[in-house]
Short mmCIF file of C-alpha atoms in Angstrom, two decimals:
data_model
loop_
_atom_site.label_atom_id
_atom_site.label_comp_id
_atom_site.label_asym_id
_atom_site.label_seq_id
_atom_site.Cartn_x
_atom_site.Cartn_y
_atom_site.Cartn_z
CA MET A 632 89.26 86.46 76.98
CA SER A 633 88.69 86.73 81.03
CA LYS A 634 86.58 83.42 82.86
CA PRO A 635 83.67 84.06 83.92
CA THR A 636 83.14 82.88 88.17
CA PRO A 637 80.09 80.68 88.51
CA LEU A 638 77.85 83.75 89.66
CA ARG A 639 77.88 85.57 86.16
CA GLU A 640 74.84 85.05 85.33
CA VAL A 641 73.45 86.30 88.88
CA HIS A 642 75.38 89.73 88.54
CA GLU A 643 74.30 89.81 85.42
CA SER A 644 71.01 89.74 86.72
CA LEU A 645 71.55 92.35 89.45
CA GLY A 646 73.04 94.93 86.74
CA ALA A 647 76.28 94.84 87.83
CA THR A 648 79.32 96.47 86.21
CA LEU A 649 81.24 93.43 85.23
CA THR A 650 85.78 93.85 84.28
CA ASP A 651 88.48 92.16 84.15
CA PHE A 652 90.17 91.25 86.68
CA ALA A 653 93.24 89.19 86.73
CA GLY A 654 91.73 87.05 84.48
CA TRP A 655 87.97 87.30 84.56
CA LEU A 656 84.79 88.92 84.57
CA MET A 657 84.22 90.09 87.97
CA PRO A 658 81.41 92.30 89.23
CA LEU A 659 83.21 96.04 90.05
CA ARG A 660 79.51 97.51 91.00
CA TYR A 661 76.28 96.46 91.44
CA GLY A 662 74.88 100.30 91.41
CA SER A 663 76.87 102.96 93.93
CA GLU A 664 79.60 101.66 95.44
CA SER A 665 79.34 103.68 98.05
CA ALA A 666 76.32 102.57 99.36
CA GLU A 667 77.65 98.25 98.68
CA HIS A 668 81.34 100.84 101.24
CA ASN A 669 78.54 101.93 103.53
CA ALA A 670 76.46 98.91 103.36
CA VAL A 671 79.54 96.40 105.14
CA ARG A 672 79.89 98.68 107.43
CA GLN A 673 76.54 98.99 109.25
CA ALA A 674 74.87 95.73 108.00
CA ALA A 675 76.67 93.56 105.06
CA GLY A 676 77.99 93.21 102.11
CA LEU A 677 78.20 89.75 99.65
CA PHE A 678 80.72 89.25 97.28
CA ASP A 679 81.87 86.86 94.92
CA LEU A 680 84.95 85.83 95.42
CA SER A 681 85.49 82.73 93.19
CA HIS A 682 88.20 84.59 91.28
CA MET A 683 90.66 83.02 94.23
CA GLY A 684 93.49 80.25 93.92
CA GLU A 685 92.13 77.34 95.61
CA ILE A 686 95.27 74.89 95.97
CA PHE A 687 94.86 71.99 98.29
CA VAL A 688 98.49 70.37 99.57
CA THR A 689 97.45 66.78 101.53
CA GLY A 690 100.09 63.21 102.89
CA PRO A 691 102.04 62.24 105.85
CA GLN A 692 104.11 65.11 104.96
CA ALA A 693 102.35 68.10 103.07
CA GLY A 694 103.42 69.81 106.68
CA GLN A 695 106.85 70.08 106.35
CA ALA A 696 106.55 71.11 102.30
CA LEU A 697 104.19 73.80 103.77
CA ASP A 698 107.01 74.99 105.47
CA HIS A 699 109.62 74.39 102.97
CA ALA A 700 107.89 76.31 100.53
CA LEU A 701 106.93 79.61 102.67
CA VAL A 702 107.55 81.77 104.27
CA GLY A 703 105.22 80.75 107.73
CA HIS A 704 105.27 77.94 110.12
CA LEU A 705 102.50 76.28 108.98
CA SER A 706 102.93 72.46 110.53
CA VAL A 707 102.12 73.20 114.03
CA LEU A 708 98.60 74.79 112.75
CA GLU A 709 95.78 72.86 114.14
CA PRO A 710 93.12 71.38 111.93
CA GLY A 711 90.38 75.01 111.94
CA ARG A 712 92.01 77.11 112.47
CA ALA A 713 94.20 79.85 109.45
CA ARG A 714 97.15 81.40 108.78
CA TYR A 715 98.00 84.98 106.61
CA THR A 716 102.06 83.96 104.96
CA MET A 717 103.81 84.67 102.06
CA ILE A 718 105.33 82.81 99.34
CA CYS A 719 108.77 83.87 98.19
CA ALA A 720 111.11 84.11 95.97
CA PRO A 721 114.78 81.88 97.04
CA ASP A 722 116.48 86.26 97.12
CA GLY A 723 113.52 87.08 99.38
CA GLY A 724 110.56 89.08 97.42
CA VAL A 725 107.44 88.31 97.46
CA LEU A 726 105.20 86.52 94.48
CA ASP A 727 102.42 85.91 96.45
CA ASP A 728 100.85 86.58 100.51
CA LEU A 729 98.27 83.87 102.22
CA ILE A 730 95.50 82.06 103.58
CA VAL A 731 96.53 78.89 105.08
CA TYR A 732 93.54 77.08 106.77
CA ARG A 733 94.70 73.52 108.06
CA LEU A 734 91.65 71.80 107.50
CA PRO A 735 89.24 69.16 110.01
CA GLY A 736 91.47 65.52 108.33
CA GLY A 737 94.67 67.43 108.52
CA GLU A 738 94.95 68.43 104.69
CA TYR A 739 96.46 72.53 103.73
CA MET A 740 94.19 74.12 102.00
CA VAL A 741 95.90 77.07 100.94
CA VAL A 742 94.43 80.15 99.40
CA ALA A 743 95.96 82.56 96.89
CA ASN A 744 96.16 85.56 94.68
CA ALA A 745 93.86 86.28 91.47
CA SER A 746 96.57 87.34 89.52
CA ASN A 747 99.12 84.23 91.09
CA TYR A 748 97.59 81.47 91.96
CA LEU A 749 98.71 79.21 88.71
CA LYS A 750 102.16 80.56 89.48
CA VAL A 751 101.75 80.24 93.24
CA ALA A 752 100.75 75.78 92.88
CA GLU A 753 103.60 75.69 89.59
CA GLU A 754 106.09 77.07 93.35
CA LEU A 755 104.15 74.57 95.70
CA THR A 756 104.52 71.63 93.21
CA ALA A 757 107.84 72.69 92.85
CA ARG A 758 108.72 72.61 96.20
CA SER A 759 107.41 69.83 97.59
CA ALA A 760 109.27 67.25 95.25
CA GLY A 761 111.78 66.01 98.31
CA PHE A 762 108.27 65.54 100.28
CA ASP A 763 105.14 62.90 100.46
CA ALA A 764 103.03 65.20 99.84
CA GLU A 765 100.28 65.94 96.76
CA VAL A 766 99.48 69.74 95.71
CA ASP A 767 95.93 70.13 93.28
CA ASP A 768 94.72 72.91 92.26
CA ARG A 769 91.58 72.73 93.13
CA SER A 770 90.20 76.65 91.79
CA GLU A 771 88.71 75.92 89.14
CA ALA A 772 86.25 73.17 91.17
CA TYR A 773 85.64 75.79 94.18
CA ALA A 774 83.68 78.76 94.22
CA LEU A 775 83.97 81.08 97.19
CA VAL A 776 81.35 83.58 98.99
CA ALA A 777 82.16 86.41 101.13
CA VAL A 778 79.43 87.69 103.95
CA GLN A 779 81.18 90.99 105.59
CA GLY A 780 79.64 92.90 108.20
CA PRO A 781 78.80 93.24 111.57
CA ARG A 782 75.51 91.50 110.51
CA ALA A 783 76.89 88.89 108.62
CA ALA A 784 76.70 86.16 112.10
CA GLU A 785 73.67 87.18 112.05
CA ILE A 786 72.54 86.82 109.07
CA LEU A 787 74.36 83.00 107.95
CA ALA A 788 72.95 81.94 111.63
CA THR A 789 69.14 81.57 109.74
CA LEU A 790 70.76 79.36 107.80
CA THR A 791 73.11 76.94 108.82
CA ASP A 792 73.50 75.11 112.14
CA ALA A 793 77.24 75.64 111.90
CA ASP A 794 78.61 76.81 115.91
CA LEU A 795 79.67 80.63 114.60
CA ALA A 796 78.90 81.90 117.39
CA GLY A 797 82.70 79.26 118.82
CA LEU A 798 84.19 79.65 115.48
CA LYS A 799 87.56 82.36 115.86
CA TYR A 800 88.81 84.93 113.92
CA TYR A 801 91.23 83.51 111.27
CA ALA A 802 89.97 79.59 112.42
CA GLY A 803 87.05 77.49 109.87
CA LEU A 804 84.58 74.38 109.99
CA PRO A 805 83.06 72.68 107.39
CA GLY A 806 78.55 72.55 107.44
CA THR A 807 75.46 72.68 105.41
CA VAL A 808 73.69 76.68 104.58
CA ALA A 809 71.18 76.54 103.12
CA GLY A 810 71.33 72.82 102.09
CA VAL A 811 74.93 73.46 100.55
CA ASP A 812 78.67 72.14 102.15
CA ALA A 813 80.33 74.66 102.67
CA PHE A 814 83.78 75.21 104.76
CA ILE A 815 83.05 78.28 106.53
CA ALA A 816 85.80 80.18 107.65
CA ARG A 817 85.80 83.78 109.79
CA THR A 818 87.82 85.48 107.24
CA GLY A 819 88.03 88.39 105.03
CA TYR A 820 89.60 91.83 103.52
CA THR A 821 86.53 94.48 105.39
CA GLY A 822 88.02 95.02 108.69
CA GLU A 823 84.38 93.91 109.59
CA ASP A 824 83.15 90.66 110.88
CA GLY A 825 82.58 88.57 108.92
CA PHE A 826 82.44 85.11 106.64
CA GLU A 827 83.85 83.18 103.42
CA LEU A 828 82.57 80.39 102.52
CA PHE A 829 83.70 78.01 99.97
CA VAL A 830 81.58 75.68 98.34
CA ALA A 831 81.15 73.04 94.76
CA ALA A 832 80.82 75.57 92.03
CA GLU A 833 77.83 73.80 90.77
CA ARG A 834 76.38 74.91 94.10
CA ALA A 835 77.28 78.81 93.75
CA VAL A 836 74.09 80.56 92.23
CA PRO A 837 71.71 78.31 94.77
CA LEU A 838 74.47 79.80 98.17
CA TRP A 839 74.36 83.56 96.71
CA GLU A 840 70.48 83.02 96.24
CA ALA A 841 70.03 82.00 99.86
CA LEU A 842 71.86 84.99 101.35
CA THR A 843 70.35 87.13 99.62
CA LYS A 844 67.00 86.79 100.40
CA ALA A 845 68.48 85.72 104.56
CA GLY A 846 69.84 88.79 104.02
CA GLU A 847 67.30 91.39 103.25
CA PRO A 848 65.77 92.27 106.44
CA HIS A 849 68.93 93.02 107.46
CA GLY A 850 71.23 95.17 105.33
CA LEU A 851 72.30 92.55 103.14
CA ARG A 852 73.74 94.36 99.42
CA PRO A 853 75.42 92.47 96.67
CA ALA A 854 79.39 94.16 96.37
CA GLY A 855 81.95 94.52 93.85
CA LEU A 856 85.14 94.68 93.17
CA SER A 857 85.66 98.79 93.89
CA ALA A 858 83.20 98.23 97.11
CA ARG A 859 86.48 95.19 98.34
CA ASP A 860 89.18 97.52 97.58
CA THR A 861 87.74 100.79 99.43
CA LEU A 862 86.74 98.21 102.63
CA ARG A 863 90.72 96.55 102.56
CA LEU A 864 91.98 100.24 101.91
CA GLU A 865 90.44 101.54 104.98
CA ALA A 866 91.12 98.35 106.91
CA GLY A 867 95.05 98.66 105.67
CA MET A 868 95.54 95.78 103.70
CA PRO A 869 97.69 94.64 101.78
CA LEU A 870 96.96 94.07 98.00
CA TYR A 871 98.93 91.86 96.59
CA GLY A 872 100.22 94.23 93.17
CA ASN A 873 100.31 97.30 95.03
CA GLU A 874 101.63 97.31 98.59
CA LEU A 875 103.32 93.39 97.31
CA ASN A 876 105.34 92.66 94.57
CA ALA A 877 108.25 90.38 93.74
CA GLY A 878 110.77 93.58 94.25
CA LEU A 879 110.29 93.51 98.62
CA THR A 880 110.48 91.24 101.13
CA PRO A 881 107.63 90.78 103.82
CA PHE A 882 110.41 93.30 105.69
CA ASP A 883 110.24 95.70 103.62
CA ALA A 884 106.34 95.63 103.71
CA GLY A 885 106.26 96.24 107.85
CA LEU A 886 106.07 92.67 107.56
CA GLY A 887 107.86 91.16 108.94
CA ARG A 888 106.91 88.75 111.50
CA VAL A 889 105.36 86.33 109.57
CA VAL A 890 109.25 85.17 108.29
CA LYS A 891 109.48 82.71 110.68
CA PHE A 892 112.94 81.87 111.54
CA GLY A 893 112.80 79.76 114.04
CA LYS A 894 110.85 76.63 112.57
CA PRO A 895 112.74 73.50 112.06
CA GLY A 896 114.23 72.53 107.93
CA ASP A 897 115.59 75.19 105.74
CA PHE A 898 112.23 77.26 103.60
CA VAL A 899 112.90 79.36 100.32
CA GLY A 900 114.01 82.13 100.96
CA ARG A 901 115.84 81.43 104.32
CA ALA A 902 119.38 82.86 103.48
CA ALA A 903 119.11 85.98 101.97
CA LEU A 904 116.40 86.24 104.48
CA ALA A 905 118.21 86.22 107.27
CA ALA A 906 120.40 88.51 105.93
CA LEU A 907 117.91 91.18 105.41
CA LYS A 908 116.06 90.93 108.45
CA ASP A 909 118.41 93.52 110.19
CA VAL A 910 118.72 96.10 107.42
CA PRO A 911 116.92 99.22 107.70
CA PRO A 912 114.84 99.12 104.84
CA ARG A 913 114.71 103.10 103.25
CA ARG A 914 111.26 103.74 102.34
CA ARG A 915 108.47 102.26 105.07
CA LEU A 916 104.60 101.83 104.50
CA THR A 917 102.65 103.38 105.47
CA GLY A 918 98.93 105.84 105.61
CA LEU A 919 98.13 109.47 104.02
CA VAL A 920 95.37 111.12 104.38
CA ALA A 921 94.80 114.24 101.49
CA ARG A 922 94.06 117.90 103.28
CA GLY A 923 92.32 118.59 99.58
CA ARG A 924 90.02 116.14 98.20
CA ARG A 925 91.74 115.35 95.16
CA VAL A 926 92.34 111.36 94.71
CA PRO A 927 96.14 110.52 95.54
CA ARG A 928 96.20 106.91 93.24
CA HIS A 929 98.58 104.16 92.86
CA GLY A 930 101.74 104.61 91.66
CA TYR A 931 101.40 108.97 92.28
CA PRO A 932 105.13 109.96 93.82
CA VAL A 933 104.74 111.54 96.88
CA VAL A 934 107.20 114.20 97.18
CA LEU A 935 108.33 117.08 99.78
CA SER A 936 106.03 120.48 99.99
CA VAL A 937 108.91 122.25 100.02
CA ASP A 938 110.86 121.25 97.66
CA GLY A 939 109.59 119.19 95.22
CA THR A 940 111.49 116.07 96.89
CA VAL A 941 110.63 112.68 95.22
CA VAL A 942 110.42 110.81 98.48
CA GLY A 943 107.96 107.65 98.13
CA GLU A 944 105.15 105.98 96.01
CA ILE A 945 101.75 105.56 96.12
CA THR A 946 100.27 102.18 96.40
CA SER A 947 96.61 101.97 96.58
CA GLY A 948 94.57 105.88 97.25
CA ALA A 949 90.72 105.92 97.18
CA PRO A 950 88.58 108.87 98.22
CA SER A 951 87.33 107.01 101.70
CA GLN A 952 83.87 107.19 102.65
CA SER A 953 85.12 106.37 106.44
CA LEU A 954 86.00 108.60 106.58
CA GLY A 955 85.61 111.89 104.38
CA LYS A 956 88.54 112.52 102.69
CA PRO A 957 90.83 110.52 99.64
CA ILE A 958 93.42 108.45 101.89
CA ALA A 959 96.13 106.55 100.57
CA ILE A 960 98.67 104.10 101.17
CA ALA A 961 102.34 104.93 100.28
CA TYR A 962 106.50 104.15 100.49
CA VAL A 963 107.65 106.71 102.31
CA ASP A 964 111.78 108.41 102.41
CA THR A 965 112.40 106.71 106.22
CA GLU A 966 113.51 109.57 107.02
CA VAL A 967 111.05 111.63 106.03
CA SER A 968 108.01 112.71 109.42
CA GLY A 969 105.88 115.42 107.79
CA GLY A 970 105.89 118.34 105.58
CA LEU A 971 104.09 116.19 102.09
CA ALA A 972 102.08 116.09 98.97
CA VAL A 973 101.23 114.13 96.48
CA ASP A 974 101.74 114.93 92.73
CA ILE A 975 98.99 114.46 90.93
CA ARG A 976 99.40 114.97 87.42
CA GLY A 977 100.99 118.40 87.86
CA SER A 978 99.69 119.83 90.64
CA HIS A 979 101.41 119.20 94.60
CA GLU A 980 98.65 118.42 97.06
CA PRO A 981 99.48 118.30 100.99
CA VAL A 982 98.49 114.92 102.66
CA ASP A 983 98.90 114.95 106.56
CA LEU A 984 101.21 111.07 107.80
CA VAL A 985 98.77 108.72 109.50
CA ASP A 986 99.58 105.34 111.01
CA LEU A 987 98.02 102.52 110.01
CA PRO A 988 94.90 101.21 109.88
CA PHE A 989 92.06 104.34 108.42
CA TYR A 990 89.23 102.41 109.79
CA ARG A 991 88.61 99.78 112.91
CA ARG A 992 85.57 98.68 113.38
CA CYS A 993 84.08 98.72 117.15
CA MET A 994 84.35 95.21 118.88
CA MET B 1215 70.70 101.70 80.30
CA SER B 1216 69.27 106.21 80.96
CA SER B 1217 67.22 107.39 77.78
CA ILE B 1218 69.52 109.73 75.96
CA PRO B 1219 67.56 113.90 75.85
CA GLU B 1220 65.88 114.67 72.44
CA GLU B 1221 66.32 118.56 72.77
CA LEU B 1222 70.45 117.76 73.80
CA SER B 1223 74.00 117.99 71.57
CA TYR B 1224 76.74 114.94 72.65
CA THR B 1225 79.89 114.92 71.81
CA LYS B 1226 82.30 111.27 70.91
CA GLU B 1227 83.88 112.26 74.86
CA HIS B 1228 80.32 111.42 76.26
CA GLU B 1229 80.09 115.57 77.03
CA TRP B 1230 76.15 117.36 76.55
CA ILE B 1231 75.43 120.53 75.31
CA ALA B 1232 72.32 122.58 75.59
CA GLY B 1233 70.90 125.58 74.19
CA LEU B 1234 72.95 125.83 70.93
CA ASP B 1235 69.83 127.88 68.85
CA ASP B 1236 68.96 129.61 71.55
CA GLY B 1237 72.12 132.34 71.57
CA PRO B 1238 75.20 132.35 72.04
CA VAL B 1239 75.39 130.43 75.46
CA VAL B 1240 74.90 127.33 76.09
CA THR B 1241 75.45 124.66 79.39
CA VAL B 1242 77.75 121.66 78.91
CA GLY B 1243 78.00 118.25 80.84
CA ILE B 1244 78.33 114.23 80.89
CA THR B 1245 75.92 112.14 79.98
CA ALA B 1246 74.29 109.19 82.25
CA TYR B 1247 76.02 106.48 80.80
CA ALA B 1248 78.96 108.67 81.47
CA ALA B 1249 78.22 109.04 84.89
CA GLU B 1250 77.00 105.27 85.16
CA SER B 1251 81.09 104.26 83.55
CA LEU B 1252 82.63 106.18 86.03
CA GLY B 1253 80.67 105.14 89.16
CA ASP B 1254 80.93 107.72 92.70
CA VAL B 1255 81.41 111.12 91.08
CA VAL B 1256 83.86 112.20 94.08
CA PHE B 1257 86.37 115.23 92.74
CA VAL B 1258 84.93 117.90 90.13
CA GLN B 1259 87.81 120.82 88.58
CA LEU B 1260 86.13 122.57 86.41
CA PRO B 1261 88.06 125.60 84.29
CA GLU B 1262 87.81 129.19 85.64
CA ALA B 1263 85.12 131.52 85.56
CA GLY B 1264 86.24 133.81 82.42
CA SER B 1265 88.83 131.53 80.85
CA THR B 1266 88.30 131.17 76.92
CA LEU B 1267 88.97 127.91 76.22
CA GLN B 1268 90.11 126.62 72.43
CA PRO B 1269 87.84 123.69 71.40
CA GLY B 1270 88.86 119.69 71.83
CA GLU B 1271 91.53 121.67 74.77
CA ALA B 1272 91.17 119.87 78.35
CA VAL B 1273 89.64 122.17 80.68
CA GLY B 1274 89.51 119.78 83.72
CA GLU B 1275 88.44 116.64 85.56
CA VAL B 1276 85.43 114.53 87.10
CA GLU B 1277 87.44 112.22 89.75
CA SER B 1278 85.06 109.07 90.82
CA THR B 1279 85.66 106.25 93.56
CA LYS B 1280 88.36 104.54 90.91
CA SER B 1281 89.15 106.20 88.23
CA VAL B 1282 89.43 109.89 86.59
CA SER B 1283 88.27 111.38 83.86
CA ASP B 1284 88.82 114.61 81.92
CA ILE B 1285 86.43 117.11 81.20
CA TYR B 1286 86.81 118.69 77.38
CA ALA B 1287 85.54 121.69 75.56
CA PRO B 1288 83.13 120.55 73.12
CA ILE B 1289 82.78 123.63 71.50
CA GLY B 1290 85.29 126.80 71.50
CA GLY B 1291 83.87 130.43 74.34
CA GLU B 1292 85.06 132.20 77.16
CA VAL B 1293 83.02 130.07 80.10
CA VAL B 1294 80.31 132.74 81.92
CA GLU B 1295 79.12 130.05 84.45
CA ILE B 1296 80.29 127.72 86.22
CA ASN B 1297 78.06 124.96 88.75
CA GLU B 1298 79.21 125.30 92.12
CA PHE B 1299 76.79 123.25 93.44
CA VAL B 1300 78.45 120.20 91.89
CA VAL B 1301 81.50 121.48 93.62
CA ASP B 1302 80.42 121.13 96.76
CA ASP B 1303 78.47 117.93 95.73
CA PRO B 1304 80.17 116.23 92.51
CA SER B 1305 77.25 113.14 93.60
CA LEU B 1306 74.68 115.25 91.18
CA VAL B 1307 77.23 114.78 88.37
CA ASN B 1308 75.07 110.85 88.73
CA SER B 1309 71.88 111.69 90.59
CA ASP B 1310 71.22 114.28 87.79
CA PRO B 1311 74.00 113.99 84.49
CA TYR B 1312 71.28 116.23 82.49
CA GLY B 1313 69.65 118.84 85.15
CA GLU B 1314 71.84 119.76 88.47
CA GLY B 1315 74.81 117.62 87.81
CA TRP B 1316 75.75 120.36 84.56
CA LEU B 1317 78.48 121.82 84.49
CA PHE B 1318 79.85 124.58 82.94
CA ARG B 1319 78.01 127.76 80.66
CA ILE B 1320 79.92 129.16 77.25
CA ARG B 1321 79.72 131.93 75.47
CA VAL B 1322 80.27 130.21 72.46
CA SER B 1323 82.73 131.89 69.53
CA GLY B 1324 83.17 129.62 66.93
CA ASP B 1325 81.07 126.78 66.08
CA PRO B 1326 81.06 123.64 67.12
CA GLU B 1327 82.93 120.12 65.68
CA ASP B 1328 81.85 116.88 64.77
CA LEU B 1329 79.34 117.05 67.83
CA LEU B 1330 76.10 114.78 67.89
CA THR B 1331 72.59 114.20 67.24
CA PRO B 1332 70.75 112.26 70.19
CA GLU B 1333 70.14 109.31 67.70
CA GLU B 1334 73.88 109.35 67.08
CA TYR B 1335 75.34 109.34 70.48
CA THR B 1336 72.64 106.34 70.67
CA THR B 1337 74.45 104.32 68.25
CA LEU B 1338 77.69 104.83 69.65
CA THR B 1339 77.12 104.16 73.31
CA THR B 1340 75.37 100.58 73.01
CA THR B 1341 77.87 99.88 70.14
CA ASP B 1342 81.17 100.78 72.41
CA SER B 1343 79.59 99.01 75.41
#
């Protein structure tokens, strides 16, 4: 039985198609997912992301504990800033990708994927054992609502006195939004400007309703997981379980920059990652654009057009609204530079290699 | 939930057939229920005109943002026409599934099997959702 978010009744009243996602009952779409996708690109979208995990790490050695548990250097993170990082297994495999926020009081909030947060909380607890730090999984107590799109700042500004103009990308500050206490972060997963609002679960409904009302004249629409997935795919952002998994290291995924070997002390996975750092990976993550209209999807083989030799595998694929063609992310053998097709249920459909991301917003 | 037209026959695979009592050629499409479940349809692959279909055979595909579904032949016969408009603009399946979103026409040979009345199809779609 999937867990409902605090906004379940709101989604139902909006006629959402609900789906199980990582154990949560989530809105897949409210109407047309393409219209939701386009609203985020052109105006704004409102997302319920309450399935994400919020794990707090507090105490005098919270930063050192995270330096040991994660591959990033979190003890130097300034209060009010956020960082993209990963938690790895001792063998260097990625257990989850995370955004870590340092709150103004100095404590840390680790935001983990819905599919992984129980495991992440467990690992953080175990890895903090030798440190004067407390790990507290508050995922059920928090709701997360995101406003994303070029009009997001304008919409949010009508509901808060917080200094949004002074809030940089990957930064956050506490504030009140429509009378609801929130941690306001300028982060997102859509390739657009936008905000993620962390609030007490019981305040999610009034916050959602206020944002809906304030956003209406600006073209804001509620947007489901389907649009979220196509938006992040166009923006070339990895999704755990697709582009990342425990069998891959950050280097395999082309994200080796998140591993901070220069930080003091040992960290889980250091030895394994140090040994793998300079080994050229067999495959690299790349973008593919289909020439035809059939959609390459997760798990489909990438083959050489000339003889059908398998040279890669699709990790994510979808029709792209912004390009008007199907797009995909795939792991492809590093020596291959073209002449590719995707085996779509037995038929080899030609694709072109392109650099990620597929879509970059106009600044 | 959209209404289910009274004058059509239905299959368990969420397809509709029109014109069964009117002559040898019937029209086939997918139901509004199926279109809503799929989400925005982005690609439709139809059987070739002139091909002969066996009842129950997978003869094409409907692809949406998130999924792919097979199209089955609801009845045996020869494909006499396919809807080129829906091939060019697959969103017709969402906007008008019982009208402009029709898929193909078959010259029927043999009897249909296991077709559902509108009442039976209503029951199917209100109990399995």
